[in-house]
């Protein structure tokens, strides 16, 4: 098992870049954020979110009934393709709350470790290098100015809301994620930080590729890289 961890806030480019690096080096790509979104979607569709917030239900009895599969660019929730649904504004609004719940994080971290144990993998998220895989072979922390991250997210979401709202929501998510008690968004001490504000996707991919080649050199052939 060879794990590369890519962490960072929303809009830093981690999903697109992790996907490209995985493709280039023939690694399995695991988008951990989509797993939290899938659980959020499940709670919304089952009308469980409000009772959860009110303390009227116990998730330990619900989580075992949730099956999440990641296949290339698709996310399956109990066998249903929810790749588009998990990107809805409703899910985006609530995913920080759901992802801050300790039992949810414990449940998904276990799944993420099981998935990565079967293959060489690149995992991207917010606590991969600090919590999910603190012993990852390589840790990258991507960041960018909030204005640029908001612009990227606004374009990604199809410009359906105004840019200022997107930036405000993104900054609230940053604060929520960085201040949560359970595995907050922080840079691992041994992570390499890359500011993507003024860089293209290709430039970031090239920079990380150089880091991989320089760091692992002759061992690359032994971990099934292209």
Tab-separated table of C-alpha atoms in Angstrom:
chain	number	residue	atom	x	y	z
A	1	UNK	CA	0.000	0.000	0.000
A	2	UNK	CA	1.336	3.403	-1.031
A	3	UNK	CA	-0.724	6.410	0.034
A	4	UNK	CA	-0.477	10.035	-1.039
A	5	UNK	CA	-2.568	12.510	0.972
A	6	UNK	CA	-3.831	15.738	-0.549
A	7	UNK	CA	-5.623	18.094	1.831
A	8	UNK	CA	-6.920	21.632	1.590
A	9	UNK	CA	-9.969	23.875	1.845
A	10	UNK	CA	-12.833	24.089	-0.661
A	11	UNK	CA	-11.831	25.446	-4.050
A	12	UNK	CA	-8.105	24.878	-3.599
A	13	UNK	CA	-8.156	22.460	-6.535
A	14	UNK	CA	-7.536	19.280	-4.595
A	15	UNK	CA	-10.206	17.130	-6.299
A	16	UNK	CA	-9.192	17.942	-9.860
A	17	UNK	CA	-5.489	17.767	-9.105
A	18	UNK	CA	-5.685	14.551	-7.078
A	19	UNK	CA	-7.645	12.962	-9.907
A	20	UNK	CA	-5.032	13.984	-12.479
A	21	UNK	CA	-2.134	12.767	-10.333
A	22	UNK	CA	-3.899	9.443	-9.751
A	23	UNK	CA	-4.418	9.049	-13.494
A	24	UNK	CA	-0.822	9.935	-14.285
A	25	UNK	CA	0.670	7.501	-11.773
A	26	UNK	CA	-1.962	4.758	-12.029
A	27	UNK	CA	-3.175	5.152	-8.457
A	28	UNK	CA	-6.715	4.710	-7.174
A	29	UNK	CA	-8.387	8.076	-6.567
A	30	UNK	CA	-10.483	8.359	-3.397
A	31	UNK	CA	-12.518	11.531	-2.922
A	32	UNK	CA	-13.335	11.449	0.791
A	33	UNK	CA	-15.424	14.623	0.606
A	34	UNK	CA	-17.927	12.902	-1.671
A	35	UNK	CA	-18.440	10.264	1.011
A	36	UNK	CA	-19.441	12.893	3.566
A	37	UNK	CA	-21.722	14.431	0.965
A	38	UNK	CA	-23.336	11.054	0.323
A	39	UNK	CA	-24.201	10.616	3.993
A	40	UNK	CA	-25.521	14.177	4.101
A	41	UNK	CA	-27.720	13.439	1.093
A	42	UNK	CA	-29.022	10.262	2.737
A	43	UNK	CA	-29.998	12.161	5.893
A	44	UNK	CA	-31.739	14.869	3.856
A	45	UNK	CA	-33.677	12.426	1.671
A	46	UNK	CA	-34.738	10.343	4.650
A	47	UNK	CA	-35.857	13.478	6.561
A	48	UNK	CA	-33.402	12.669	9.322
A	49	UNK	CA	-31.351	15.846	9.383
A	50	UNK	CA	-33.646	17.925	11.593
A	51	UNK	CA	-34.264	15.090	14.095
A	52	UNK	CA	-30.484	14.599	14.184
A	53	UNK	CA	-29.892	18.260	14.970
A	54	UNK	CA	-32.556	18.072	17.672
A	55	UNK	CA	-30.911	15.035	19.221
A	56	UNK	CA	-33.883	12.775	18.548
A	57	UNK	CA	-32.059	10.000	16.664
A	58	UNK	CA	-28.895	7.958	17.176
A	59	UNK	CA	-26.669	7.582	14.133
A	60	UNK	CA	-25.022	4.386	15.294
A	61	UNK	CA	-28.201	2.549	14.321
A	62	UNK	CA	-28.435	4.267	10.920
A	63	UNK	CA	-24.891	4.360	9.543
A	64	UNK	CA	-24.573	0.557	9.042
A	65	UNK	CA	-27.445	0.744	6.537
A	66	UNK	CA	-25.525	3.215	4.361
A	67	UNK	CA	-23.422	1.737	1.572
A	68	UNK	CA	-21.099	4.071	-0.343
A	69	UNK	CA	-19.103	3.082	-3.407
A	70	UNK	CA	-16.668	5.182	-5.430
A	71	UNK	CA	-16.115	4.099	-9.029
A	72	UNK	CA	-14.003	6.446	-11.140
A	73	UNK	CA	-15.996	9.703	-11.299
A	74	UNK	CA	-19.183	8.203	-9.908
A	75	UNK	CA	-20.519	8.030	-6.356
A	76	UNK	CA	-23.058	5.362	-5.446
A	77	UNK	CA	-25.278	5.556	-2.378
A	78	UNK	CA	-26.978	2.225	-1.678
A	79	UNK	CA	-26.420	1.281	-5.345
A	80	UNK	CA	-27.886	4.558	-6.710
A	81	UNK	CA	-25.704	6.920	-8.726
A	82	UNK	CA	-25.786	10.162	-6.712
A	83	UNK	CA	-22.812	11.857	-8.339
A	84	UNK	CA	-24.889	14.917	-9.263
A	85	UNK	CA	-27.220	14.933	-6.268
A	86	UNK	CA	-24.390	15.270	-3.748
A	87	UNK	CA	-23.370	18.567	-5.383
A	88	UNK	CA	-26.718	20.226	-4.724
A	89	UNK	CA	-26.891	23.486	-2.718
A	90	UNK	CA	-28.847	21.672	0.006
A	91	UNK	CA	-26.075	19.140	0.523
A	92	UNK	CA	-23.368	21.801	0.307
A	93	UNK	CA	-25.119	23.807	3.022
A	94	UNK	CA	-25.306	20.893	5.477
A	95	UNK	CA	-22.186	18.834	4.780
A	96	UNK	CA	-19.990	20.758	7.248
A	97	UNK	CA	-22.393	19.969	10.059
A	98	UNK	CA	-22.624	16.282	9.151
A	99	UNK	CA	-18.875	15.924	8.682
A	100	UNK	CA	-18.242	17.386	12.137
A	101	UNK	CA	-20.136	14.576	13.875
A	102	UNK	CA	-17.566	12.245	15.531
A	103	UNK	CA	-19.417	8.996	14.789
A	104	UNK	CA	-19.741	9.936	11.106
A	105	UNK	CA	-16.031	10.672	10.853
A	106	UNK	CA	-15.140	7.423	12.617
A	107	UNK	CA	-17.443	5.464	10.313
A	108	UNK	CA	-16.024	6.978	7.122
A	109	UNK	CA	-12.375	6.983	8.199
A	110	UNK	CA	-12.633	3.233	8.705
A	111	UNK	CA	-14.137	2.848	5.220
A	112	UNK	CA	-11.434	5.064	3.692
A	113	UNK	CA	-8.678	3.023	5.297
A	114	UNK	CA	-10.270	-0.205	4.083
A	115	UNK	CA	-10.495	1.150	0.530
A	116	UNK	CA	-6.879	2.311	0.470
A	117	UNK	CA	-5.593	-0.933	1.999
A	118	UNK	CA	-6.390	-2.749	-1.240
A	119	UNK	CA	-4.345	-0.578	-3.610
A	120	UNK	CA	-1.937	2.289	-4.096
A	121	UNK	CA	-4.107	5.332	-3.543
A	122	UNK	CA	-4.381	9.094	-3.573
A	123	UNK	CA	-6.875	10.360	-1.035
A	124	UNK	CA	-8.031	13.945	-0.948
A	125	UNK	CA	-9.957	15.671	1.785
A	126	UNK	CA	-9.429	17.827	4.842
A	127	UNK	CA	-7.806	15.511	7.376
A	128	UNK	CA	-6.124	12.793	5.316
A	129	UNK	CA	-2.568	13.639	6.326
A	130	UNK	CA	-3.410	14.404	9.953
A	131	UNK	CA	-5.967	11.723	10.803
A	132	UNK	CA	-6.896	9.195	8.119
A	133	UNK	CA	-3.329	8.402	7.032
A	134	UNK	CA	-0.863	10.226	9.305
A	135	UNK	CA	1.871	7.910	7.957
A	136	UNK	CA	1.175	8.641	4.283
A	137	UNK	CA	4.262	8.461	2.088
A	138	UNK	CA	3.631	11.984	0.822
A	139	UNK	CA	1.408	14.770	2.139
A	140	UNK	CA	0.403	17.764	0.058
A	141	UNK	CA	-1.582	20.718	1.404
A	142	UNK	CA	-3.185	22.896	-1.261
A	143	UNK	CA	-4.372	26.405	-0.570
A	144	UNK	CA	-5.410	29.513	-2.485
A	145	UNK	CA	-6.811	32.962	-1.785
A	146	UNK	CA	-10.507	32.872	-0.913
A	147	UNK	CA	-11.465	35.081	-3.878
A	148	UNK	CA	-9.901	32.656	-6.325
A	149	UNK	CA	-11.357	29.616	-4.591
A	150	UNK	CA	-14.821	31.183	-4.656
A	151	UNK	CA	-14.495	31.942	-8.361
A	152	UNK	CA	-13.582	28.335	-9.095
A	153	UNK	CA	-16.500	27.014	-7.056
A	154	UNK	CA	-18.894	29.527	-8.678
A	155	UNK	CA	-17.895	28.342	-12.159
A	156	UNK	CA	-18.035	24.687	-11.087
A	157	UNK	CA	-21.591	25.122	-9.790
A	158	UNK	CA	-22.724	26.691	-13.046
A	159	UNK	CA	-22.955	30.301	-11.808
A	160	UNK	CA	-26.403	29.627	-10.343
A	161	UNK	CA	-25.843	31.952	-7.379
A	162	UNK	CA	-23.975	35.241	-7.162
A	163	UNK	CA	-20.237	35.127	-6.607
A	164	UNK	CA	-20.325	37.045	-3.312
A	165	UNK	CA	-22.693	34.475	-1.806
A	166	UNK	CA	-20.413	31.650	-2.907
A	167	UNK	CA	-17.403	33.376	-1.324
A	168	UNK	CA	-19.280	34.055	1.911
A	169	UNK	CA	-20.421	30.433	2.149
A	170	UNK	CA	-16.914	29.200	1.386
A	171	UNK	CA	-15.358	31.358	4.103
A	172	UNK	CA	-17.959	30.140	6.611
A	173	UNK	CA	-17.079	26.559	5.645
A	174	UNK	CA	-13.380	27.346	6.140
A	175	UNK	CA	-14.036	28.651	9.634
A	176	UNK	CA	-16.319	25.757	10.545
A	177	UNK	CA	-13.867	23.129	9.286
A	178	UNK	CA	-10.796	24.695	10.883
A	179	UNK	CA	-12.445	25.151	14.290
A	180	UNK	CA	-14.336	21.876	14.652
A	181	UNK	CA	-13.219	19.742	17.581
A	182	UNK	CA	-13.093	16.451	15.675
A	183	UNK	CA	-10.144	16.410	13.232
A	184	UNK	CA	-10.175	20.034	12.054
A	185	UNK	CA	-8.787	21.241	8.751
A	186	UNK	CA	-5.114	21.892	9.493
A	187	UNK	CA	-1.901	21.384	7.592
A	188	UNK	CA	0.097	18.359	8.732
A	189	UNK	CA	3.526	19.336	10.048
A	190	UNK	CA	5.278	17.272	7.387
A	191	UNK	CA	3.017	18.319	4.496
A	192	UNK	CA	4.297	20.283	1.516
A	193	UNK	CA	2.165	23.384	0.993
A	194	UNK	CA	1.376	24.640	-2.502
A	195	UNK	CA	-0.482	27.899	-3.129
A	196	UNK	CA	-2.559	27.347	-6.270
A	197	UNK	CA	-3.948	30.898	-6.527
A	198	UNK	CA	-2.006	31.837	-9.649
A	199	UNK	CA	-1.294	28.359	-10.981
A	200	UNK	CA	-3.086	26.325	-13.626
A	201	UNK	CA	-4.108	22.738	-12.983
A	202	UNK	CA	-1.338	21.585	-15.292
A	203	UNK	CA	1.264	23.592	-13.373
A	204	UNK	CA	0.204	22.146	-10.024
A	205	UNK	CA	0.140	18.605	-11.413
A	206	UNK	CA	3.635	19.112	-12.817
A	207	UNK	CA	4.901	20.495	-9.500
A	208	UNK	CA	3.524	17.561	-7.513
A	209	UNK	CA	4.825	15.097	-10.103
A	210	UNK	CA	8.325	16.525	-9.679
A	211	UNK	CA	7.999	16.148	-5.923
A	212	UNK	CA	6.991	12.501	-6.348
A	213	UNK	CA	9.876	11.733	-8.706
A	214	UNK	CA	12.419	13.580	-6.566
A	215	UNK	CA	11.215	12.046	-3.310
A	216	UNK	CA	10.835	8.432	-4.413
A	217	UNK	CA	13.174	8.137	-7.392
A	218	UNK	CA	14.123	4.517	-8.057
A	219	UNK	CA	11.303	3.129	-5.907
A	220	UNK	CA	8.696	4.256	-8.446
A	221	UNK	CA	9.034	1.095	-10.503
A	222	UNK	CA	8.250	-1.002	-7.437
A	223	UNK	CA	4.870	0.614	-6.758
A	224	UNK	CA	3.303	0.035	-10.180
A	225	UNK	CA	3.552	3.579	-11.521
A	226	UNK	CA	3.250	4.374	-15.226
